[in-house]
Tab-separated table of C-alpha atoms and ligand atoms in Angstrom:
chain	number	residue	atom	x	y	z
A	15	UNK	CA	91.545	21.799	12.709
A	16	UNK	CA	93.437	19.062	14.525
A	17	UNK	CA	93.151	20.620	17.972
A	18	UNK	CA	89.463	21.457	17.464
A	19	UNK	CA	88.481	17.812	17.166
A	20	UNK	CA	90.709	16.335	19.864
A	21	UNK	CA	87.746	15.558	22.062
A	22	UNK	CA	86.108	13.333	19.525
A	23	UNK	CA	87.059	9.672	19.750
A	24	UNK	CA	85.668	7.412	17.052
A	25	UNK	CA	85.540	3.630	17.427
A	26	UNK	CA	85.463	1.845	14.062
A	27	UNK	CA	84.243	-1.755	14.167
A	28	UNK	CA	84.396	-3.434	10.728
A	29	UNK	CA	83.009	-6.841	9.724
A	30	UNK	CA	85.733	-9.460	9.335
A	31	UNK	CA	85.905	-9.703	5.529
A	32	UNK	CA	88.315	-7.832	3.313
A	33	UNK	CA	85.571	-6.059	1.383
A	34	UNK	CA	84.568	-4.423	4.700
A	35	UNK	CA	87.957	-4.124	6.407
A	36	UNK	CA	89.732	-2.360	3.532
A	37	UNK	CA	87.371	0.635	3.302
A	38	UNK	CA	87.261	0.964	7.099
A	39	UNK	CA	91.035	1.035	7.180
A	40	UNK	CA	90.879	3.949	4.721
A	41	UNK	CA	88.110	5.559	6.754
A	42	UNK	CA	90.371	5.441	9.827
A	43	UNK	CA	93.051	7.309	7.897
A	44	UNK	CA	90.522	9.952	6.851
A	45	UNK	CA	89.272	10.551	10.398
A	46	UNK	CA	92.813	10.598	11.776
A	47	UNK	CA	93.920	13.046	9.080
A	48	UNK	CA	91.209	15.421	10.351
A	49	UNK	CA	92.656	15.218	13.839
A	50	UNK	CA	90.072	12.813	15.214
A	51	UNK	CA	91.212	10.216	17.721
A	52	UNK	CA	90.507	6.943	15.936
A	53	UNK	CA	90.470	3.365	17.186
A	54	UNK	CA	89.829	0.273	15.076
A	55	UNK	CA	88.321	-2.729	16.856
A	56	UNK	CA	89.074	-6.097	15.346
A	57	UNK	CA	90.106	-9.647	16.201
A	58	UNK	CA	93.632	-10.883	16.818
A	59	UNK	CA	94.273	-12.496	13.449
A	60	UNK	CA	92.743	-9.591	11.519
A	61	UNK	CA	94.770	-6.936	13.325
A	62	UNK	CA	97.888	-7.067	11.066
A	63	UNK	CA	95.735	-6.072	8.071
A	64	UNK	CA	95.016	-2.776	9.779
A	65	UNK	CA	98.387	-2.188	11.376
A	66	UNK	CA	100.141	-2.586	8.020
A	67	UNK	CA	97.645	-0.485	6.086
A	68	UNK	CA	97.594	2.391	8.558
A	69	UNK	CA	101.318	2.267	9.390
A	70	UNK	CA	102.372	4.667	6.658
A	71	UNK	CA	100.128	7.388	8.052
A	72	UNK	CA	102.310	7.862	11.109
A	73	UNK	CA	105.356	8.854	9.108
A	74	UNK	CA	103.801	10.008	5.878
A	75	UNK	CA	104.029	13.761	5.306
A	76	UNK	CA	100.368	13.773	4.235
A	77	UNK	CA	99.410	12.337	7.602
A	78	UNK	CA	98.628	14.275	10.721
A	79	UNK	CA	100.912	12.473	13.105
A	80	UNK	CA	97.991	11.075	15.061
A	81	UNK	CA	98.227	7.354	15.450
A	82	UNK	CA	95.360	5.075	14.667
A	83	UNK	CA	94.991	2.727	17.569
A	84	UNK	CA	94.070	-0.905	16.976
A	85	UNK	CA	92.379	-2.851	19.756
A	86	UNK	CA	91.685	-6.551	19.566
A	87	UNK	CA	89.014	-8.841	20.887
A	88	UNK	CA	89.021	-12.628	20.801
A	89	UNK	CA	87.160	-14.237	17.910
A	90	UNK	CA	84.972	-17.069	19.259
A	91	UNK	CA	85.889	-19.640	16.573
A	92	UNK	CA	85.571	-22.627	18.878
A	93	UNK	CA	82.274	-21.540	20.437
A	94	UNK	CA	80.766	-21.210	16.958
A	95	UNK	CA	82.130	-24.507	15.617
A	96	UNK	CA	84.716	-22.964	13.335
A	97	UNK	CA	88.247	-24.279	12.894
A	98	UNK	CA	90.899	-22.493	14.933
A	99	UNK	CA	92.372	-19.569	12.992
A	100	UNK	CA	89.270	-18.945	10.916
A	101	UNK	CA	88.504	-15.312	11.766
A	102	UNK	CA	87.696	-13.905	8.351
A	103	UNK	CA	84.898	-14.646	5.895
A	104	UNK	CA	87.525	-15.033	3.158
A	105	UNK	CA	89.229	-17.855	5.027
A	106	UNK	CA	86.231	-20.159	5.502
A	107	UNK	CA	87.272	-23.661	4.404
A	108	UNK	CA	83.800	-24.239	2.874
A	109	UNK	CA	80.925	-21.837	2.110
A	110	UNK	CA	78.667	-24.048	4.269
A	111	UNK	CA	80.461	-22.698	7.344
A	112	UNK	CA	79.118	-19.188	6.692
A	113	UNK	CA	76.300	-19.848	9.201
A	114	UNK	CA	78.877	-20.654	11.909
A	115	UNK	CA	80.753	-17.496	11.000
A	116	UNK	CA	77.644	-15.380	11.480
A	117	UNK	CA	77.017	-17.177	14.768
A	118	UNK	CA	80.534	-16.225	15.879
A	119	UNK	CA	80.110	-12.538	15.104
A	120	UNK	CA	76.844	-12.605	17.021
A	121	UNK	CA	78.919	-13.348	20.136
A	122	UNK	CA	81.019	-10.204	19.887
A	123	UNK	CA	78.674	-7.809	21.676
A	124	UNK	CA	80.024	-8.446	25.202
A	125	UNK	CA	83.725	-7.952	24.313
A	126	UNK	CA	82.819	-4.817	22.340
A	127	UNK	CA	80.926	-3.433	25.325
A	128	UNK	CA	83.916	-4.135	27.551
A	129	UNK	CA	86.059	-1.944	25.273
A	130	UNK	CA	83.393	0.768	25.167
A	131	UNK	CA	83.429	0.744	28.961
A	132	UNK	CA	87.224	0.947	29.178
A	133	UNK	CA	87.806	3.579	26.489
A	134	UNK	CA	84.631	5.663	26.630
A	135	UNK	CA	84.724	6.695	22.943
A	136	UNK	CA	82.308	9.370	21.775
A	137	UNK	CA	80.983	7.580	18.681
A	138	UNK	CA	80.756	4.048	17.287
A	139	UNK	CA	80.827	3.325	13.548
A	140	UNK	CA	79.935	-0.356	13.285
A	141	UNK	CA	79.275	-2.600	10.326
A	142	UNK	CA	75.721	-3.459	9.274
A	143	UNK	CA	76.444	-7.097	10.191
A	144	UNK	CA	76.519	-6.077	13.865
A	145	UNK	CA	72.876	-5.041	14.475
A	146	UNK	CA	73.329	-5.271	18.265
A	147	UNK	CA	75.965	-2.509	18.096
A	148	UNK	CA	73.147	0.075	18.200
A	149	UNK	CA	72.063	-1.189	21.634
A	150	UNK	CA	75.674	-1.460	22.775
A	151	UNK	CA	76.300	2.193	21.865
A	152	UNK	CA	73.027	3.242	23.504
A	153	UNK	CA	74.134	1.675	26.808
A	154	UNK	CA	77.040	4.123	26.824
A	155	UNK	CA	74.988	7.031	25.537
A	156	UNK	CA	76.928	7.440	22.312
A	157	UNK	CA	75.701	7.597	18.699
A	158	UNK	CA	76.052	4.501	16.518
A	159	UNK	CA	76.597	4.972	12.790
A	160	UNK	CA	76.123	2.101	10.335
A	161	UNK	CA	78.571	1.240	7.574
A	162	UNK	CA	77.152	-1.035	4.846
A	163	UNK	CA	80.066	-0.773	2.473
A	164	UNK	CA	77.868	-0.322	-0.586
A	165	UNK	CA	76.375	2.370	-2.822
A	166	UNK	CA	73.348	4.588	-2.192
A	167	UNK	CA	71.951	3.030	-5.348
A	168	UNK	CA	72.181	-0.540	-4.011
A	169	UNK	CA	70.693	0.515	-0.668
A	170	UNK	CA	67.769	2.249	-2.346
A	171	UNK	CA	67.212	-0.444	-5.013
A	172	UNK	CA	67.303	-3.341	-2.550
A	173	UNK	CA	64.902	-1.473	-0.283
A	174	UNK	CA	62.429	-1.067	-3.177
A	175	UNK	CA	62.792	-4.687	-4.328
A	176	UNK	CA	62.290	-5.979	-0.772
A	177	UNK	CA	59.384	-3.640	-0.070
A	178	UNK	CA	57.379	-3.997	-3.313
A	179	UNK	CA	58.422	-7.524	-4.377
A	180	UNK	CA	58.094	-6.797	-8.125
A	181	UNK	CA	59.468	-10.263	-8.945
A	182	UNK	CA	56.103	-11.689	-7.853
A	183	UNK	CA	54.494	-10.244	-10.972
A	184	UNK	CA	56.835	-11.944	-13.420
A	185	UNK	CA	56.115	-15.269	-15.064
A	186	UNK	CA	59.697	-16.485	-15.218
A	187	UNK	CA	63.149	-15.984	-13.713
A	188	UNK	CA	64.322	-14.244	-16.852
A	189	UNK	CA	61.437	-11.845	-17.484
A	190	UNK	CA	62.666	-8.323	-16.725
A	191	UNK	CA	60.833	-6.094	-14.269
A	192	UNK	CA	61.258	-2.406	-13.499
A	193	UNK	CA	62.164	-1.667	-9.871
A	194	UNK	CA	59.059	0.146	-8.547
A	195	UNK	CA	59.382	3.629	-7.077
A	196	UNK	CA	63.107	3.778	-7.772
A	197	UNK	CA	64.016	6.715	-10.046
A	198	UNK	CA	65.405	5.838	-13.466
A	199	UNK	CA	63.287	2.871	-14.666
A	200	UNK	CA	65.919	0.360	-13.597
A	201	UNK	CA	65.418	-3.132	-14.957
A	202	UNK	CA	66.455	-6.438	-13.472
A	203	UNK	CA	65.316	-10.068	-13.371
A	204	UNK	CA	63.980	-12.352	-10.672
A	205	UNK	CA	66.978	-14.698	-10.929
A	206	UNK	CA	69.245	-11.761	-10.040
A	207	UNK	CA	67.490	-11.118	-6.721
A	208	UNK	CA	68.883	-13.031	-3.699
A	209	UNK	CA	67.034	-16.355	-3.318
A	210	UNK	CA	66.136	-15.736	0.339
A	211	UNK	CA	64.219	-12.606	-0.744
A	212	UNK	CA	62.407	-14.263	-3.665
A	213	UNK	CA	61.515	-17.432	-1.746
A	214	UNK	CA	61.055	-15.618	1.564
A	215	UNK	CA	63.431	-18.061	3.240
A	216	UNK	CA	64.165	-17.736	6.955
A	217	UNK	CA	67.804	-18.532	7.595
A	218	UNK	CA	70.676	-17.143	9.672
A	219	UNK	CA	71.605	-14.591	7.031
A	220	UNK	CA	68.065	-13.398	6.263
A	221	UNK	CA	67.356	-13.048	10.012
A	222	UNK	CA	70.563	-11.085	10.485
A	223	UNK	CA	69.737	-8.766	7.586
A	224	UNK	CA	66.277	-8.159	9.024
A	225	UNK	CA	67.765	-7.286	12.411
A	226	UNK	CA	70.258	-5.066	10.664
A	227	UNK	CA	67.465	-3.095	8.979
A	228	UNK	CA	65.622	-2.673	12.259
A	229	UNK	CA	68.796	-1.557	14.019
A	230	UNK	CA	69.534	0.942	11.258
A	231	UNK	CA	66.248	2.733	11.900
A	232	UNK	CA	67.279	3.226	15.547
A	233	UNK	CA	70.845	4.240	14.661
A	234	UNK	CA	72.174	7.771	14.355
A	235	UNK	CA	72.755	7.490	10.607
A	236	UNK	CA	74.963	5.871	8.006
A	237	UNK	CA	78.326	6.601	6.441
A	238	UNK	CA	78.617	5.754	2.768
A	239	UNK	CA	81.676	5.042	0.660
A	240	UNK	CA	80.513	7.091	-2.306
A	241	UNK	CA	80.504	10.665	-3.605
A	242	UNK	CA	77.480	12.790	-4.299
A	243	UNK	CA	78.163	13.507	-7.986
A	244	UNK	CA	78.223	9.776	-8.755
A	245	UNK	CA	74.664	9.014	-7.708
A	246	UNK	CA	72.924	12.264	-6.691
A	247	UNK	CA	69.420	10.979	-7.423
A	248	UNK	CA	69.912	7.925	-5.216
A	249	UNK	CA	71.733	9.794	-2.446
A	250	UNK	CA	68.760	12.185	-2.348
A	251	UNK	CA	66.320	9.278	-2.511
A	252	UNK	CA	67.972	7.592	0.443
A	253	UNK	CA	67.906	10.747	2.512
A	254	UNK	CA	64.601	12.292	1.463
A	255	UNK	CA	62.331	9.393	0.511
A	256	UNK	CA	63.642	6.795	2.942
A	257	UNK	CA	64.230	9.594	5.428
A	258	UNK	CA	67.607	8.448	6.698
A	259	UNK	CA	70.598	10.475	7.832
A	260	UNK	CA	73.619	9.754	5.667
A	261	UNK	CA	77.101	11.123	5.076
A	262	UNK	CA	79.021	10.283	1.881
A	263	UNK	CA	82.756	10.348	2.417
A	264	UNK	CA	84.238	8.439	-0.561
A	265	UNK	CA	85.788	7.139	-2.645
A	266	UNK	CA	87.707	6.057	0.434
A	267	UNK	CA	90.452	4.412	-1.663
A	268	UNK	CA	91.563	7.876	-2.810
A	269	UNK	CA	93.195	8.507	0.565
A	270	UNK	CA	95.995	6.201	-0.578
A	271	UNK	CA	98.270	8.536	-2.447
A	272	UNK	CA	101.661	6.884	-2.933
A	273	UNK	CA	102.485	3.514	-4.473
A	274	UNK	CA	103.338	1.929	-1.143
A	275	UNK	CA	99.907	2.749	0.264
A	276	UNK	CA	98.154	1.643	-2.930
A	277	UNK	CA	100.109	-1.616	-3.066
A	278	UNK	CA	99.220	-2.722	0.445
A	279	UNK	CA	95.476	-2.920	0.840
A	280	UNK	CA	94.065	-5.823	2.776
A	281	UNK	CA	96.768	-8.386	2.190
A	282	UNK	CA	100.348	-8.708	1.077
A	283	UNK	CA	100.236	-8.891	-2.745
A	284	UNK	CA	101.277	-12.162	-4.404
A	285	UNK	CA	103.363	-10.259	-6.925
A	286	UNK	CA	106.179	-7.828	-6.269
A	287	UNK	CA	104.749	-4.351	-6.868
A	288	UNK	CA	107.832	-3.239	-8.833
A	289	UNK	CA	107.616	-6.275	-11.098
A	290	UNK	CA	103.954	-5.539	-11.670
A	291	UNK	CA	104.615	-1.873	-12.473
A	292	UNK	CA	107.482	-2.817	-14.787
A	293	UNK	CA	105.181	-5.139	-16.712
A	294	UNK	CA	102.557	-2.395	-17.011
A	295	UNK	CA	105.147	0.246	-17.936
A	296	UNK	CA	105.997	-1.808	-21.021
A	297	UNK	CA	102.413	-1.581	-22.318
A	298	UNK	CA	100.618	1.089	-24.339
A	299	UNK	CA	98.120	3.431	-22.596
A	300	UNK	CA	94.638	1.935	-22.112
A	301	UNK	CA	95.649	-1.382	-23.662
A	302	UNK	CA	95.458	-3.819	-20.732
A	303	UNK	CA	92.309	-5.481	-19.375
A	304	UNK	CA	92.361	-6.073	-15.609
A	305	UNK	CA	90.284	-9.056	-14.459
A	306	UNK	CA	89.572	-9.604	-10.776
A	307	UNK	CA	86.582	-10.820	-8.782
A	308	UNK	CA	87.291	-9.515	-5.292
A	309	UNK	CA	88.110	-11.372	-2.123
A	310	UNK	CA	85.313	-13.950	-1.794
A	311	UNK	CA	83.988	-15.076	-5.206
A	312	UNK	CA	85.296	-18.362	-6.528
A	313	UNK	CA	84.824	-19.933	-9.945
A	314	UNK	CA	85.030	-23.600	-10.787
A	315	UNK	CA	87.698	-24.945	-13.120
A	316	UNK	CA	85.529	-25.040	-16.205
A	317	UNK	CA	84.575	-21.372	-15.734
A	318	UNK	CA	88.215	-20.407	-15.257
A	319	UNK	CA	89.028	-22.187	-18.510
A	320	UNK	CA	86.346	-20.212	-20.309
A	321	UNK	CA	87.740	-16.974	-18.899
A	322	UNK	CA	91.206	-17.928	-20.173
A	323	UNK	CA	89.883	-18.824	-23.620
A	324	UNK	CA	87.715	-15.711	-23.815
A	325	UNK	CA	90.653	-13.471	-22.957
A	326	UNK	CA	92.875	-15.256	-25.474
A	327	UNK	CA	90.265	-14.977	-28.225
A	328	UNK	CA	89.911	-11.218	-27.615
A	329	UNK	CA	93.559	-10.783	-28.578
A	330	UNK	CA	93.877	-8.166	-25.813
A	331	UNK	CA	96.593	-7.924	-23.204
A	332	UNK	CA	95.479	-8.623	-19.646
A	333	UNK	CA	96.208	-9.060	-15.975
A	334	UNK	CA	94.047	-11.802	-14.517
A	335	UNK	CA	93.805	-12.396	-10.774
A	336	UNK	CA	92.921	-15.973	-9.864
A	337	UNK	CA	92.065	-16.793	-6.274
A	338	UNK	CA	93.295	-20.343	-6.191
A	339	UNK	CA	94.554	-21.851	-2.981
A	340	UNK	CA	97.333	-24.398	-3.190
A	341	UNK	CA	94.900	-27.181	-2.240
A	342	UNK	CA	92.222	-26.280	-4.743
A	343	UNK	CA	93.346	-28.776	-7.365
A	344	UNK	CA	93.285	-32.515	-6.755
A	345	UNK	CA	96.764	-32.797	-8.076
A	346	UNK	CA	98.618	-29.891	-6.497
A	347	UNK	CA	100.697	-27.989	-9.009
A	348	UNK	CA	98.874	-29.448	-12.010
A	349	UNK	CA	96.570	-26.467	-12.447
A	350	UNK	CA	93.732	-28.168	-14.261
A	351	UNK	CA	91.958	-24.866	-14.705
A	352	UNK	CA	94.311	-23.535	-17.379
A	353	UNK	CA	93.893	-24.559	-21.017
A	354	UNK	CA	96.839	-26.567	-22.355
A	355	UNK	CA	99.829	-24.338	-23.184
A	356	UNK	CA	97.935	-21.169	-22.210
A	357	UNK	CA	100.672	-19.462	-20.259
A	358	UNK	CA	103.294	-20.182	-22.900
A	359	UNK	CA	101.052	-18.709	-25.602
A	360	UNK	CA	100.276	-15.681	-23.462
A	361	UNK	CA	103.877	-14.995	-22.474
A	362	UNK	CA	104.385	-11.219	-22.335
A	363	UNK	CA	100.758	-10.660	-23.250
A	364	UNK	CA	98.923	-11.847	-20.208
A	365	UNK	CA	99.931	-11.813	-16.578
A	366	UNK	CA	98.219	-14.188	-14.155
A	367	UNK	CA	98.394	-13.237	-10.496
A	368	UNK	CA	97.630	-16.234	-8.300
A	369	UNK	CA	96.309	-14.981	-4.981
A	370	UNK	CA	96.152	-11.287	-4.116
A	371	UNK	CA	96.813	-8.389	-6.490
A	372	UNK	CA	97.801	-4.821	-5.624
A	373	UNK	CA	94.496	-3.796	-7.214
A	374	UNK	CA	94.439	-0.032	-6.784
A	375	UNK	CA	98.046	0.260	-7.933
A	376	UNK	CA	97.122	-1.655	-11.093
A	377	UNK	CA	93.840	0.163	-11.771
A	378	UNK	CA	95.552	3.547	-11.469
A	379	UNK	CA	98.256	2.679	-14.019
A	380	UNK	CA	97.800	4.382	-17.390
A	381	UNK	CA	98.290	1.118	-19.306
A	382	UNK	CA	95.090	-0.344	-17.866
A	383	UNK	CA	92.118	0.377	-20.119
A	384	UNK	CA	89.265	-1.656	-18.656
A	385	UNK	CA	88.171	-3.691	-15.656
A	386	UNK	CA	86.301	-7.006	-15.615
A	387	UNK	CA	84.698	-6.943	-12.156
A	388	UNK	CA	82.234	-8.881	-10.002
A	389	UNK	CA	80.805	-5.486	-8.986
A	390	UNK	CA	81.745	-5.654	-5.330
A	391	UNK	CA	81.250	-2.046	-4.314
A	392	UNK	CA	84.887	-1.376	-3.422
A	393	UNK	CA	86.107	-2.686	-6.754
A	394	UNK	CA	83.408	-0.832	-8.653
A	395	UNK	CA	84.268	2.452	-6.964
A	396	UNK	CA	88.004	1.883	-7.377
A	397	UNK	CA	87.382	1.326	-11.098
A	398	UNK	CA	85.347	4.550	-11.249
A	399	UNK	CA	88.040	6.487	-9.373
A	400	UNK	CA	90.543	5.221	-11.943
A	401	UNK	CA	88.288	6.379	-14.820
A	402	UNK	CA	87.829	2.913	-16.306
A	403	UNK	CA	85.032	1.328	-18.316
A	404	UNK	CA	83.966	-2.069	-17.006
A	405	UNK	CA	82.666	-5.485	-17.883
A	406	UNK	CA	80.185	-6.323	-15.143
A	407	UNK	CA	80.032	-9.898	-13.865
A	408	UNK	CA	78.004	-9.876	-10.646
A	409	UNK	CA	77.747	-13.044	-8.564
A	410	UNK	CA	76.238	-12.579	-5.107
A	411	UNK	CA	75.508	-10.106	-2.298
A	412	UNK	CA	74.311	-6.743	-3.707
A	413	UNK	CA	76.505	-7.002	-6.804
A	414	UNK	CA	73.609	-7.184	-9.300
A	415	UNK	CA	72.413	-3.788	-8.064
A	416	UNK	CA	75.860	-2.291	-8.505
A	417	UNK	CA	75.892	-3.709	-12.022
A	418	UNK	CA	72.676	-1.854	-12.848
A	419	UNK	CA	74.201	1.394	-11.599
A	420	UNK	CA	77.225	0.893	-13.862
A	421	UNK	CA	75.395	-0.252	-16.984
A	422	UNK	CA	71.996	1.485	-16.815
A	423	UNK	CA	72.649	4.705	-14.890
A	424	UNK	CA	76.297	5.641	-15.381
A	425	UNK	CA	76.589	3.855	-18.743
A	426	UNK	CA	80.246	3.056	-18.244
A	427	UNK	CA	80.043	-0.710	-18.511
A	428	UNK	CA	78.695	-3.692	-20.407
A	429	UNK	CA	77.280	-6.779	-18.762
A	430	UNK	CA	78.948	-10.116	-19.454
A	431	UNK	CA	75.518	-11.726	-19.168
A	432	UNK	CA	75.542	-13.171	-15.631
A	433	UNK	CA	71.906	-14.135	-15.057
A	434	UNK	CA	71.703	-15.688	-11.674
A	435	UNK	CA	72.348	-14.618	-8.096
A	436	UNK	CA	74.330	-17.430	-6.495
A	437	UNK	CA	76.272	-17.987	-3.315
A	438	UNK	CA	80.005	-17.493	-3.811
A	439	UNK	CA	80.548	-19.645	-6.929
A	440	UNK	CA	79.621	-17.643	-9.999
A	441	UNK	CA	76.998	-18.356	-12.664
A	442	UNK	CA	78.484	-19.897	-15.784
A	443	UNK	CA	79.402	-17.597	-18.672
A	444	UNK	CA	80.769	-18.946	-21.956
A	445	UNK	CA	84.026	-17.874	-23.548
A	446	UNK	CA	82.278	-16.267	-26.527
A	447	UNK	CA	80.313	-13.961	-24.209
A	448	UNK	CA	83.488	-13.047	-22.335
A	449	UNK	CA	85.377	-12.280	-25.548
A	450	UNK	CA	82.472	-10.174	-26.823
A	451	UNK	CA	82.057	-8.121	-23.636
A	452	UNK	CA	85.770	-7.495	-23.184
A	453	UNK	CA	86.124	-6.354	-26.794
A	454	UNK	CA	83.067	-4.120	-26.470
A	455	UNK	CA	84.651	-2.479	-23.425
A	456	UNK	CA	88.047	-1.919	-25.037
A	457	UNK	CA	87.567	-1.330	-28.762
A	458	UNK	CA	85.402	0.977	-30.876
A	459	UNK	CA	83.183	4.005	-30.533
A	460	UNK	CA	81.037	2.700	-27.686
A	461	UNK	CA	84.197	1.846	-25.713
A	462	UNK	CA	85.513	5.355	-26.266
A	463	UNK	CA	82.233	6.897	-25.095
A	464	UNK	CA	82.193	4.751	-21.946
A	465	UNK	CA	85.820	5.629	-21.226
A	466	UNK	CA	85.093	9.347	-21.627
A	467	UNK	CA	82.172	9.141	-19.240
A	468	UNK	CA	84.270	7.159	-16.750
A	469	UNK	CA	87.026	9.772	-16.914
A	470	UNK	CA	84.595	12.559	-16.077
A	471	UNK	CA	83.456	10.584	-13.029
A	472	UNK	CA	87.064	9.993	-11.952
A	473	UNK	CA	87.715	13.712	-12.083
A	474	UNK	CA	84.561	14.382	-10.058
A	475	UNK	CA	85.675	11.756	-7.536
A	476	UNK	CA	89.026	13.465	-7.154
A	477	UNK	CA	87.412	16.870	-6.645
A	478	UNK	CA	84.901	15.467	-4.165
A	479	UNK	CA	87.796	14.583	-1.894
A	480	UNK	CA	89.553	17.912	-2.138
A	481	UNK	CA	88.954	20.748	0.281
A	482	UNK	CA	85.455	22.100	-0.393
A	483	UNK	CA	84.477	18.990	-2.398
A	484	UNK	CA	81.283	17.114	-1.575
A	485	UNK	CA	82.866	14.191	0.297
A	486	UNK	CA	85.386	16.358	2.102
A	487	UNK	CA	82.592	18.696	3.215
A	488	UNK	CA	80.347	15.830	4.326
A	489	UNK	CA	83.165	14.318	6.388
A	490	UNK	CA	83.744	17.646	8.082
A	491	UNK	CA	80.027	18.144	8.643
A	492	UNK	CA	79.876	14.731	10.299
A	493	UNK	CA	82.894	15.458	12.482
A	494	UNK	CA	81.451	18.809	13.513
A	495	UNK	CA	78.094	17.319	14.357
A	496	UNK	CA	79.638	14.510	16.403
A	497	UNK	CA	82.019	16.933	18.114
A	498	UNK	CA	79.168	19.192	19.139
A	499	UNK	CA	77.585	16.228	20.898
A	500	UNK	CA	80.640	14.798	22.570
B	207	UDP	N1	91.396	-6.598	-3.606
B	207	UDP	C1	92.757	-6.472	-3.801
B	207	UDP	N2	93.410	-7.474	-4.430
B	207	UDP	C2	92.796	-8.597	-4.883
B	207	UDP	C3	91.403	-8.715	-4.681
B	207	UDP	C4	90.729	-7.689	-4.055
B	207	UDP	O1	93.358	-5.465	-3.400
B	207	UDP	O2	93.455	-9.463	-5.454
B	207	UDP	C5	90.678	-5.534	-2.891
B	207	UDP	C6	89.943	-4.606	-3.822
B	207	UDP	O3	90.782	-3.546	-4.214
B	207	UDP	C7	88.777	-4.158	-2.956
B	207	UDP	C8	88.511	-5.341	-2.036
B	207	UDP	O4	89.687	-6.134	-2.081
B	207	UDP	O5	89.159	-3.043	-2.183
B	207	UDP	C9	87.354	-6.205	-2.483
B	207	UDP	O6	86.164	-5.578	-2.149
B	207	UDP	P1	84.879	-5.662	-3.080
B	207	UDP	O7	83.811	-4.886	-2.412
B	207	UDP	O8	85.199	-5.239	-4.448
B	207	UDP	O9	84.539	-7.195	-3.172
B	207	UDP	P2	84.360	-8.373	-2.090
B	207	UDP	O10	85.716	-8.917	-1.861
B	207	UDP	O11	83.758	-7.767	-0.867
B	207	UDP	O12	83.470	-9.328	-2.795
């Protein structure tokens, strides 16, 4: 197999945010493991994320011995009015600078084209946030594939909501509507749809998304981090009704087999992996709730307090990841966001990770029994691959769609009751609602049923990635098709 695909050279160009870089790093390992020459294009400060994550593949016995090359381009922080060193969406000092960030990535076409000229790859897989990548690839006569980083379901649902605007027929933000033309009678509310769609606002982001849609139509197809058995109706819908070429090659996180690979994804964890595993080893199977809201979402102090109190009231054991920078409190070190005496009371029962958690390592541990998630697609799929029921707490982006997949289609999760699509800082949810949802996920007959369904999906995910499985076959079909053209 390896020698057959030597000719193919895939350029992977991910958006500079961890929710996009992490799956692309895994995708690089998958291509390389099939003997495909693989190069990741990124910016200087983002490069270590990839070099560390892909390092193990060179020596690992599961690897193919083919190195994943990483090439860097300069990130135009200054030109876009961003502080020096700000090259990743997660490191924006304030959410208001998001516009500058999108301006910066708009300036990356010329340096990308320079690399395409120098290396002459045979295919470009570029993130949806780079609409101009389709034209760049066309200049060099190579196919451009789009990577959105989300589910077929979210792609199909957002297409239907944008196209038919069902929210226009509701009398209030909270009146449910059924998403027209989407199989499954999926319900959502106007307040859960992005504001720039509801209010038809023209801004940098909405313009970029529009360009992205137009570019997708002219692109060769899309690669999706999903597996067919998870969302067959929506995978078919995307391909047959929307008429787009798509290859599902996930869950990408499953390419990380050993603890070292699982522990390093995206960033260095803020907790020693052995300490974390030791803590989990001391717990009963399925007893621990894992709470984490991805790499971008932030909550204010009063919301964090409610999360703490909700977890405490549930009486359950937990690992809670809090993304708090050292400057986030007025009085550094005072940690205003924790209820008085919380950590002392929770000693041995609850573990707070401040910063970055080794998420996949934790999710895959047998002691973890449920996942409170913001429904970022990577987290959602990692939870599914680990066979876990979930409490869904969507905030922004396409997370409300992913929630509907989990709660209404797969029936492996309960909503915490987040009602409103917001930018970055989550809608407020009271401690009673948190306690109720977490308990519903972990205890009782309904919890057991959700867990059983989640386990079946995890098994299907595993099989999809084995030889002959749906994702493995789709990856090979894609490689064959691209090889025949190169
Ligand atoms: N992640 C992690 N540790 C953390 C927070 C997040 O490893 O403390 C990883 C998580 O496993 C996932 C990614 O970061 O792969 C987050 O992507 P997702 O799509 O869930 O959310 P986003 O960060 O894009 O909102």
